[in-house]
Amino acid sequence: MNAKTSKRLNMKERYRIMTRDLGWEPSYQRYEDIFPQEGFEGIKITDWDQWEDPFRLTMDNYWKFQAEKERKLYAIFDAVSQNNGQMKISDPRYLNAVKLFITAVTPLEYNAYKGYARVGRQFGGVGARIACQMQSIDELRHTQTQIHAMSHYNKYFGGMHDFPHMFDRVWYLSVPKSFFEDASTAGPFEFLTAISFSFEYVLTNLLFLPFMSGAAYNGDMNTVTFGFSAQSDEARHMTLGLEIIKFILEQHEDNVPIVQQWLDKWLWRGYRLLSIVGMMMDYMLPNKVMSWAEAWTMYYEEAGGALFKELERYGIRPPKYADQTVIGKDHVSHQAWFIFYQYGHATAFNTWVPTAQEMDWLSEKYPDTFDRLYRPRFELLAEKAARGERFYNDALPQLCQVCQIPLAITEPDDDTLLSHRDTVHDGERYHFCSDGCRDIFHHEPEKYVQAWLPVHQILQGNCGGADMEKVIGDYYRIEMGEDNLDFEGSAEQRRWAAWKQAV
């Protein structure tokens, strides 16, 4: 740009100069050496100029908008802190959802920040690089604001004190951790398909809206506020996700089968990951918003169904096991909560049997499954707890080699039979929770044989020995009786009662 030019640039020209015009054609290095990962997945890009920038922001405007949001956000954080916001929540049980979020979801935001910073470097197109750069900064901001929002509760409640350490080691957190490590160790186009499209565009409403709505229904202003603050970012991310898929599919017809395989894989991986969200919605919120089955119907079957219908013109069909997710929506939250209840001594949050009123609500929301399959189970657990025989499972479960969920999910065509698949690779047998996970393994066995399975690591002595109390206390850094076990009689319940009495 000529420094002597006095002409005032319009927004379109300024945007072009500050984004697309920052690129250049290489002269003394080969393109393949500068962007070595762009071609190894088999994706063919014929014209990067066809990329439509979903962000449409220059960096100076980006900082201006984000700074204004930060100013408003932290003013509310301060007000919540000064007015003892921890006392405004509906019930102390609600804080267990916050503990689950800070240990399972916030580290994913940090991994997304690192992932977008890495893959943005691998694209020859300037538009794609800038989009990844801005989303990377967004994800780092979300990490920071979530930590700051929940740090207030950390002053008064346990289970949040060491979430980065827990994310790397605690058994149930290997489910979200393995999801993101799977995406981060893929190529750049698969990473964007996995995170920007399959997760951000197709599934993000199933993660963020239930958590933020649940927070609003239960008096948690900090969580509601950071959710609203991140919502405009998430809207841009969803736009980027759709642009990525359309751009890849429009570039070359050979890209279609590659993208289809990725969509089959990442919908299934995302569905398995979101079982913890379903559990939170149906069991952990004292004041409930909607059931997991209702959320899946609204945000995936209806919205996602319309999306995949739109993609049919590119030769894309709905993901392979989408029909099984429709069947599973009536089961997955109950099965997940039962897993966590029986292993409540090895979690960083409290668990409990739902009350009679809550079971009636579940019966209403799940008329075909709850009374027939799950109410008798929970009533038996309640009877045992009343006799002082609260059930804890001391056996270590078999884990799925891919999603790392315990094999306690039922067959799609027989809800009285546990689903279990296996295969032999290089003379060793591997186990899976479903056909979907087994298919993913068969496509890249060399990748998934390296999975870090918590149960295997404990049995191999890599987690501080075979003594489970030592593993939980020293290796996981979960304080037995303070951070976990049954909610009735817990330290959290006693502290809450004392505060309420003092007020």
XYZ file of N, CA and C in Angstrom, residues 215-403:
567
model
N -27.460 -23.707 33.777
C -26.928 -22.714 34.717
C -27.979 -21.650 35.023
N -28.681 -21.178 33.988
C -29.710 -20.150 34.190
C -30.848 -20.669 35.065
N -31.272 -21.908 34.837
C -32.357 -22.497 35.614
C -31.952 -22.734 37.069
N -30.650 -22.768 37.322
C -30.184 -23.108 38.674
C -29.417 -21.981 39.347
N -29.573 -20.752 38.843
C -29.062 -19.577 39.537
C -27.574 -19.332 39.432
N -26.913 -19.918 38.432
C -25.462 -19.760 38.285
C -25.186 -18.660 37.272
N -25.089 -17.421 37.736
C -24.933 -16.282 36.832
C -23.559 -16.253 36.169
N -22.527 -16.739 36.849
C -21.204 -16.738 36.239
C -21.173 -17.585 34.968
N -21.711 -18.801 35.056
C -21.691 -19.699 33.906
C -22.587 -19.177 32.790
N -23.762 -18.660 33.140
C -24.648 -18.079 32.127
C -23.941 -16.949 31.385
N -23.230 -16.104 32.126
C -22.615 -14.920 31.525
C -21.479 -15.301 30.581
N -20.617 -16.229 30.989
C -19.545 -16.567 30.042
C -20.115 -17.305 28.843
N -21.244 -18.005 29.026
C -21.898 -18.637 27.882
C -22.394 -17.623 26.879
N -23.051 -16.564 27.363
C -23.508 -15.511 26.462
C -22.320 -14.798 25.808
N -21.268 -14.582 26.575
C -20.099 -13.898 26.040
C -19.448 -14.689 24.918
N -19.520 -16.011 25.013
C -18.906 -16.860 23.992
C -19.828 -17.130 22.817
N -21.128 -16.759 22.940
C -22.097 -17.179 21.938
C -21.818 -16.572 20.565
N -21.399 -15.296 20.525
C -21.101 -14.692 19.222
C -19.883 -15.359 18.589
N -18.931 -15.781 19.419
C -17.789 -16.536 18.901
C -18.256 -17.867 18.334
N -19.131 -18.556 19.074
C -19.601 -19.862 18.620
C -20.374 -19.753 17.312
N -21.097 -18.654 17.124
C -21.822 -18.458 15.865
C -20.833 -18.369 14.706
N -19.721 -17.657 14.910
C -18.695 -17.590 13.862
C -18.080 -18.959 13.628
N -17.856 -19.707 14.700
C -17.240 -21.033 14.565
C -18.146 -21.975 13.769
N -19.448 -21.896 14.023
C -20.378 -22.738 13.273
C -20.366 -22.366 11.792
N -20.273 -21.068 11.515
C -20.195 -20.621 10.126
C -18.936 -21.149 9.463
N -17.821 -21.105 10.186
C -16.564 -21.639 9.670
C -16.688 -23.137 9.394
N -17.366 -23.870 10.285
C -17.509 -25.308 10.101
C -18.234 -25.655 8.818
N -19.323 -24.948 8.544
C -20.072 -25.221 7.316
C -19.275 -24.808 6.094
N -18.567 -23.677 6.173
C -17.752 -23.223 5.044
C -16.665 -24.232 4.702
N -16.058 -24.814 5.709
C -14.982 -25.783 5.480
C -15.485 -26.960 4.661
N -16.606 -27.541 5.080
C -17.132 -28.712 4.387
C -17.508 -28.375 2.954
N -18.220 -27.288 2.762
C -18.631 -26.910 1.412
C -17.421 -26.605 0.535
N -16.442 -25.925 1.087
C -15.232 -25.590 0.325
C -14.505 -26.849 -0.137
N -14.304 -27.799 0.783
C -13.585 -29.029 0.416
C -14.362 -29.806 -0.643
N -15.677 -29.921 -0.455
C -16.486 -30.704 -1.388
C -16.556 -30.057 -2.772
N -16.525 -28.735 -2.828
C -16.608 -28.039 -4.109
C -15.285 -28.018 -4.860
N -14.185 -28.310 -4.153
C -12.875 -28.234 -4.793
C -12.621 -29.381 -5.766
N -13.017 -30.607 -5.383
C -12.750 -31.755 -6.260
C -13.657 -32.909 -5.857
N -14.148 -33.643 -6.851
C -15.044 -34.764 -6.560
C -14.352 -35.888 -5.793
N -13.029 -35.999 -5.907
C -12.309 -37.042 -5.170
C -12.324 -36.800 -3.664
N -12.676 -35.595 -3.250
C -12.721 -35.289 -1.815
C -13.959 -35.878 -1.133
N -14.996 -36.191 -1.900
C -16.274 -36.608 -1.318
C -16.160 -37.869 -0.462
N -15.579 -38.983 -0.967
C -15.511 -40.185 -0.111
C -14.646 -39.993 1.130
N -13.613 -39.155 1.033
C -12.757 -38.893 2.199
C -13.561 -38.162 3.274
N -14.274 -37.128 2.863
C -15.077 -36.357 3.810
C -16.192 -37.222 4.400
N -16.800 -38.080 3.576
C -17.859 -38.944 4.078
C -17.361 -39.862 5.186
N -16.175 -40.428 5.002
C -15.605 -41.296 6.032
C -15.343 -40.514 7.316
N -14.872 -39.273 7.181
C -14.640 -38.444 8.359
C -15.958 -38.130 9.081
N -17.008 -37.833 8.332
C -18.299 -37.527 8.959
C -18.850 -38.741 9.691
N -18.708 -39.931 9.094
C -19.139 -41.162 9.772
C -18.410 -41.316 11.099
N -17.115 -41.081 11.061
C -16.277 -41.270 12.258
C -16.601 -40.239 13.338
N -16.628 -38.966 12.962
C -16.669 -37.928 13.986
C -18.061 -37.690 14.547
N -19.107 -38.023 13.806
C -20.424 -37.976 14.445
C -20.486 -39.027 15.546
N -19.965 -40.222 15.250
C -20.033 -41.285 16.258
C -19.168 -40.957 17.468
N -17.976 -40.450 17.225
C -17.112 -40.080 18.354
C -17.750 -38.961 19.174
N -18.338 -37.967 18.514
C -18.995 -36.883 19.235
C -20.201 -37.357 20.018
N -20.965 -38.278 19.439
C -22.134 -38.829 20.128
C -21.719 -39.549 21.402
N -20.684 -40.347 21.334
C -20.201 -41.036 22.534
C -19.692 -40.035 23.576
N -18.976 -39.016 23.142
C -18.472 -38.008 24.072
C -19.612 -37.292 24.786
N -20.676 -36.971 24.064
C -21.766 -36.184 24.640
C -22.650 -36.973 25.599
N -22.334 -38.247 25.814
C -23.091 -39.008 26.817
C -22.971 -38.362 28.197
N -21.826 -37.696 28.478
C -21.683 -37.032 29.775
C -22.596 -35.812 29.865
N -22.882 -35.169 28.728
C -23.809 -34.031 28.728
C -25.234 -34.523 28.979
N -25.594 -35.654 28.337
C -26.914 -36.228 28.576
C -27.118 -36.598 30.031
N -26.086 -37.174 30.624
C -26.139 -37.535 32.043
C -26.324 -36.296 32.906
N -25.596 -35.241 32.588
C -25.715 -33.999 33.343
C -27.127 -33.434 33.251
N -27.696 -33.418 32.043
C -29.020 -32.839 31.851
C -30.099 -33.602 32.618
N -30.039 -34.920 32.558
C -31.116 -35.736 33.136
C -30.955 -35.994 34.628
N -29.723 -35.953 35.142
C -29.496 -36.400 36.525
C -28.831 -35.367 37.434
N -28.039 -34.453 36.903
C -27.222 -33.593 37.763
C -27.835 -32.221 38.006
N -28.837 -31.828 37.219
C -29.442 -30.504 37.394
C -30.652 -30.601 38.319
N -30.637 -29.934 39.458
C -31.822 -29.936 40.321
C -33.053 -29.369 39.606
N -32.872 -28.226 38.921
C -33.942 -27.660 38.093
C -33.622 -27.999 36.643
N -34.415 -28.852 36.042
C -34.075 -29.393 34.732
C -34.646 -28.533 33.611
N -33.939 -28.512 32.497
C -34.328 -27.698 31.343
C -35.166 -28.529 30.378
N -34.583 -29.587 29.896
C -35.240 -30.535 29.004
C -34.487 -31.843 29.140
N -35.020 -32.900 28.597
C -34.331 -34.183 28.670
C -33.301 -34.279 27.558
N -32.357 -35.209 27.732
C -31.366 -35.447 26.691
C -32.045 -35.901 25.407
N -33.064 -36.729 25.502
C -33.758 -37.214 24.304
C -34.391 -36.053 23.545
N -34.976 -35.104 24.274
C -35.569 -33.939 23.624
C -34.502 -33.083 22.959
N -33.371 -32.905 23.642
C -32.286 -32.101 23.073
C -31.727 -32.754 21.808
N -31.535 -34.081 21.836
C -30.999 -34.771 20.652
C -31.976 -34.658 19.480
N -33.267 -34.785 19.771
C -34.262 -34.658 18.717
C -34.229 -33.260 18.106
N -34.175 -32.243 18.946
C -34.230 -30.859 18.470
C -32.955 -30.451 17.740
N -31.796 -30.692 18.379
C -30.554 -30.114 17.866
C -29.820 -31.016 16.870
N -30.053 -32.334 16.942
C -29.401 -33.178 15.938
C -30.380 -33.694 14.886
N -31.444 -34.361 15.313
C -32.322 -34.995 14.329
C -32.996 -33.969 13.423
N -33.476 -32.871 14.015
C -34.178 -31.879 13.198
C -33.204 -30.933 12.499
N -32.327 -30.297 13.270
C -31.376 -29.355 12.656
C -30.332 -30.093 11.821
N -29.771 -31.168 12.367
C -28.772 -31.929 11.630
C -29.348 -32.621 10.416
N -30.596 -33.088 10.534
C -31.232 -33.730 9.393
C -31.379 -32.779 8.223
N -31.758 -31.526 8.518
C -31.875 -30.518 7.454
C -30.509 -30.214 6.837
N -29.483 -30.191 7.679
C -28.131 -29.922 7.175
C -27.669 -31.002 6.203
N -27.808 -32.259 6.589
C -27.328 -33.332 5.717
C -28.178 -33.442 4.450
N -29.419 -33.000 4.510
C -30.238 -32.956 3.299
C -29.662 -31.928 2.330
N -29.195 -30.809 2.890
C -28.563 -29.783 2.055
C -27.267 -30.288 1.421
N -26.542 -31.147 2.146
C -25.264 -31.645 1.634
C -25.430 -32.788 0.635
N -26.656 -33.265 0.457
C -26.878 -34.352 -0.503
C -26.436 -33.971 -1.911
N -26.549 -32.698 -2.270
C -26.179 -32.283 -3.620
C -24.688 -32.422 -3.890
N -23.893 -32.542 -2.814
C -22.461 -32.784 -2.978
C -22.134 -34.281 -3.001
N -23.139 -35.128 -2.811
C -22.902 -36.567 -2.747
C -22.701 -37.090 -1.344
N -23.043 -36.278 -0.327
C -22.883 -36.669 1.077
C -24.202 -37.245 1.586
N -24.127 -38.380 2.263
C -25.298 -38.989 2.910
C -25.196 -38.777 4.419
N -26.272 -39.007 5.169
C -26.178 -38.919 6.633
C -25.125 -39.887 7.167
N -24.488 -39.567 8.294
C -23.458 -40.448 8.855
C -23.957 -41.869 9.065
N -23.034 -42.806 8.988
C -23.358 -44.224 8.897
C -24.237 -44.733 10.027
N -23.920 -44.367 11.249
C -24.647 -44.923 12.396
C -25.592 -43.897 13.031
N -26.072 -42.948 12.220
C -26.988 -41.937 12.743
C -28.259 -42.562 13.304
N -28.738 -43.655 12.693
C -29.962 -44.292 13.179
C -29.776 -44.879 14.574
N -28.552 -45.307 14.897
C -28.309 -45.858 16.234
C -28.316 -44.766 17.309
N -27.950 -43.545 16.926
C -28.010 -42.454 17.903
C -29.454 -42.132 18.264
N -30.361 -42.308 17.317
C -31.775 -42.049 17.582
C -32.320 -43.083 18.567
N -31.897 -44.326 18.421
C -32.295 -45.373 19.374
C -31.643 -45.122 20.737
N -30.364 -44.778 20.709
C -29.602 -44.635 21.949
C -29.990 -43.449 22.796
N -30.651 -42.441 22.216
C -30.995 -41.241 22.996
C -31.892 -41.570 24.180
N -32.627 -42.680 24.127
C -33.508 -43.069 25.225
C -32.795 -43.878 26.307
N -31.510 -44.125 26.120
C -30.783 -44.996 27.046
C -29.500 -44.378 27.611
N -28.801 -43.591 26.796
C -27.401 -43.287 27.108
C -27.238 -42.516 28.417
N -28.139 -41.583 28.730
C -27.957 -40.801 29.963
C -28.128 -41.678 31.194
N -29.082 -42.610 31.166
C -29.323 -43.495 32.313
C -28.147 -44.452 32.506
N -27.653 -44.982 31.413
C -26.541 -45.924 31.505
C -25.273 -45.228 31.975
N -25.049 -43.997 31.499
C -23.870 -43.248 31.938
C -23.944 -42.920 33.427
N -25.120 -42.481 33.902
C -25.245 -42.146 35.328
C -25.052 -43.379 36.208
N -25.532 -44.524 35.755
C -25.336 -45.741 36.534
C -23.849 -46.102 36.613
N -23.109 -45.888 35.528
C -21.661 -46.119 35.563
C -21.020 -45.218 36.614
N -21.345 -43.931 36.582
C -20.724 -42.991 37.519
C -21.180 -43.239 38.952
N -22.430 -43.653 39.143
C -22.909 -43.925 40.494
C -22.110 -45.059 41.127
N -21.916 -46.139 40.395
C -21.232 -47.283 41.001
C -19.732 -47.061 41.148
N -19.178 -46.098 40.387
C -17.761 -45.745 40.546
C -17.611 -44.355 41.160
N -18.592 -43.959 41.968
C -18.581 -42.632 42.573
C -17.409 -42.383 43.499
N -16.778 -43.452 43.986
C -15.605 -43.289 44.850
C -14.369 -42.906 44.038
N -14.448 -42.963 42.715
C -13.289 -42.655 41.866
C -13.575 -41.478 40.949
N -14.518 -40.612 41.344
C -14.815 -39.404 40.576
C -14.477 -38.174 41.400
N -14.425 -37.030 40.738
C -14.157 -35.770 41.441
C -15.453 -35.007 41.710
N -16.570 -35.710 41.768
C -17.850 -35.096 42.093
C -18.722 -36.125 42.797
N -19.824 -35.641 43.386
C -20.744 -36.523 44.116
C -21.756 -37.157 43.165
N -22.253 -38.305 43.567
C -23.325 -38.971 42.827
C -24.443 -39.325 43.804
N -25.618 -39.686 43.279
C -26.770 -39.976 44.126
C -27.814 -40.730 43.324
N -28.734 -41.330 44.041
C -29.903 -41.940 43.404
C -30.933 -40.839 43.200
N -31.549 -40.733 42.014
C -32.569 -39.695 41.818
C -33.725 -39.865 42.796
N -34.305 -38.737 43.195
C -35.436 -38.770 44.114
C -36.664 -39.342 43.400
N -37.703 -39.642 44.198
C -38.945 -40.164 43.614
C -39.538 -39.173 42.616
N -39.466 -37.877 42.951
C -39.991 -36.854 42.046
C -39.175 -36.817 40.752
N -37.868 -36.919 40.877
C -37.019 -36.915 39.684
C -37.256 -38.156 38.834
N -37.487 -39.295 39.465
C -37.773 -40.498 38.686
C -39.115 -40.391 37.966
N -40.069 -39.712 38.566
C -41.336 -39.487 37.870
C -41.125 -38.616 36.635
N -40.267 -37.607 36.758
C -39.940 -36.749 35.611
C -39.268 -37.570 34.512
N -38.347 -38.450 34.891
C -37.677 -39.300 33.913
C -38.652 -40.262 33.246
N -39.627 -40.750 34.008
C -40.660 -41.629 33.435
C -41.475 -40.896 32.381
N -41.754 -39.633 32.664
C -42.522 -38.830 31.710
C -41.723 -38.567 30.439
N -40.427 -38.299 30.585
C -39.588 -37.963 29.438
C -39.159 -39.206 28.658
N -39.098 -40.343 29.327
C -38.661 -41.582 28.679
C -39.710 -42.677 28.903
N -40.899 -42.513 28.331
C -41.999 -43.439 28.628
C -41.750 -44.876 28.162
N -40.893 -45.062 27.173
C -40.682 -46.403 26.627
C -39.551 -47.178 27.305
N -38.719 -46.462 28.084
C -37.537 -47.151 28.615
C -37.344 -47.023 30.121
N -37.662 -45.868 30.717
C -37.226 -45.650 32.093
C -37.888 -46.596 33.085
N -39.197 -46.661 33.077
C -39.894 -47.520 34.048
C -39.576 -48.991 33.818
N -39.392 -49.361 32.575
C -39.159 -50.770 32.246
C -37.746 -51.213 32.615
N -36.754 -50.344 32.413
C -35.363 -50.772 32.551
C -34.603 -50.117 33.696
N -34.869 -48.843 33.982
C -33.969 -48.096 34.862
C -34.565 -47.768 36.230
N -35.864 -47.536 36.309
C -36.458 -47.266 37.625
C -36.223 -48.422 38.603
N -36.448 -49.690 38.213
C -36.193 -50.781 39.169
C -34.746 -50.804 39.671
N -33.835 -50.466 38.803
C -32.418 -50.448 39.190
C -32.159 -49.380 40.243
N -32.669 -48.171 40.010
C -32.422 -47.089 40.956
C -33.186 -47.285 42.264
N -34.355 -47.877 42.195
C -35.088 -48.159 43.431
C -34.352 -49.184 44.285
N -33.741 -50.173 43.639
C -32.935 -51.150 44.381
C -31.725 -50.472 45.015
N -31.062 -49.573 44.272
C -29.908 -48.859 44.822
C -30.321 -47.991 46.003
N -31.508 -47.373 45.919
C -31.993 -46.542 47.024
C -32.275 -47.382 48.266
N -32.846 -48.554 48.082
C -33.119 -49.450 49.205
C -31.818 -49.880 49.877
N -30.821 -50.220 49.074
C -29.528 -50.633 49.640
C -28.877 -49.481 50.402
N -28.944 -48.264 49.833
C -28.353 -47.110 50.516
C -29.058 -46.831 51.840
N -30.385 -47.005 51.866
C -31.148 -46.776 53.097
C -30.767 -47.764 54.189
N -30.316 -48.964 53.798
C -29.872 -49.972 54.773
C -28.400 -49.796 55.138
N -27.791 -48.751 54.630
C -26.362 -48.534 54.890
C -25.463 -49.384 54.025
N -25.983 -49.847 52.882
C -25.218 -50.710 51.973
C -25.039 -50.034 50.622
N -24.709 -48.757 50.637
C -24.539 -48.001 49.393
C -23.588 -48.752 48.466
N -24.021 -48.954 47.206
C -23.279 -49.827 46.294
C -22.123 -49.079 45.624
N -20.921 -49.636 45.784
C -19.751 -49.196 45.035
C -19.156 -50.408 44.337
N -18.752 -50.224 43.114
C -18.172 -51.307 42.324
C -16.656 -51.239 42.436
N -16.057 -52.259 42.998
C -14.592 -52.274 43.176
C -13.856 -52.912 42.005
N -14.601 -53.473 41.055
C -13.963 -54.106 39.890
C -13.652 -53.048 38.836
N -12.566 -53.259 38.092
C -12.215 -52.329 37.020
C -12.921 -52.756 35.732
N -13.578 -51.822 35.042
C -14.374 -52.204 33.862
C -13.515 -52.353 32.604
N -14.030 -53.127 31.654
C -13.434 -53.190 30.322
C -13.792 -51.910 29.571
N -12.793 -51.284 28.933
C -13.016 -50.035 28.213
C -12.998 -50.261 26.707
N -13.718 -49.414 25.998
C -13.671 -49.419 24.537
C -12.318 -48.887 24.080
N -11.701 -49.537 23.120
C -10.383 -49.146 22.642
C -10.389 -47.784 21.951
N -11.546 -47.357 21.439
C -11.611 -46.104 20.684
C -12.172 -44.964 21.537
N -13.435 -45.076 21.977
C -14.037 -43.964 22.730
C -13.675 -44.008 24.213
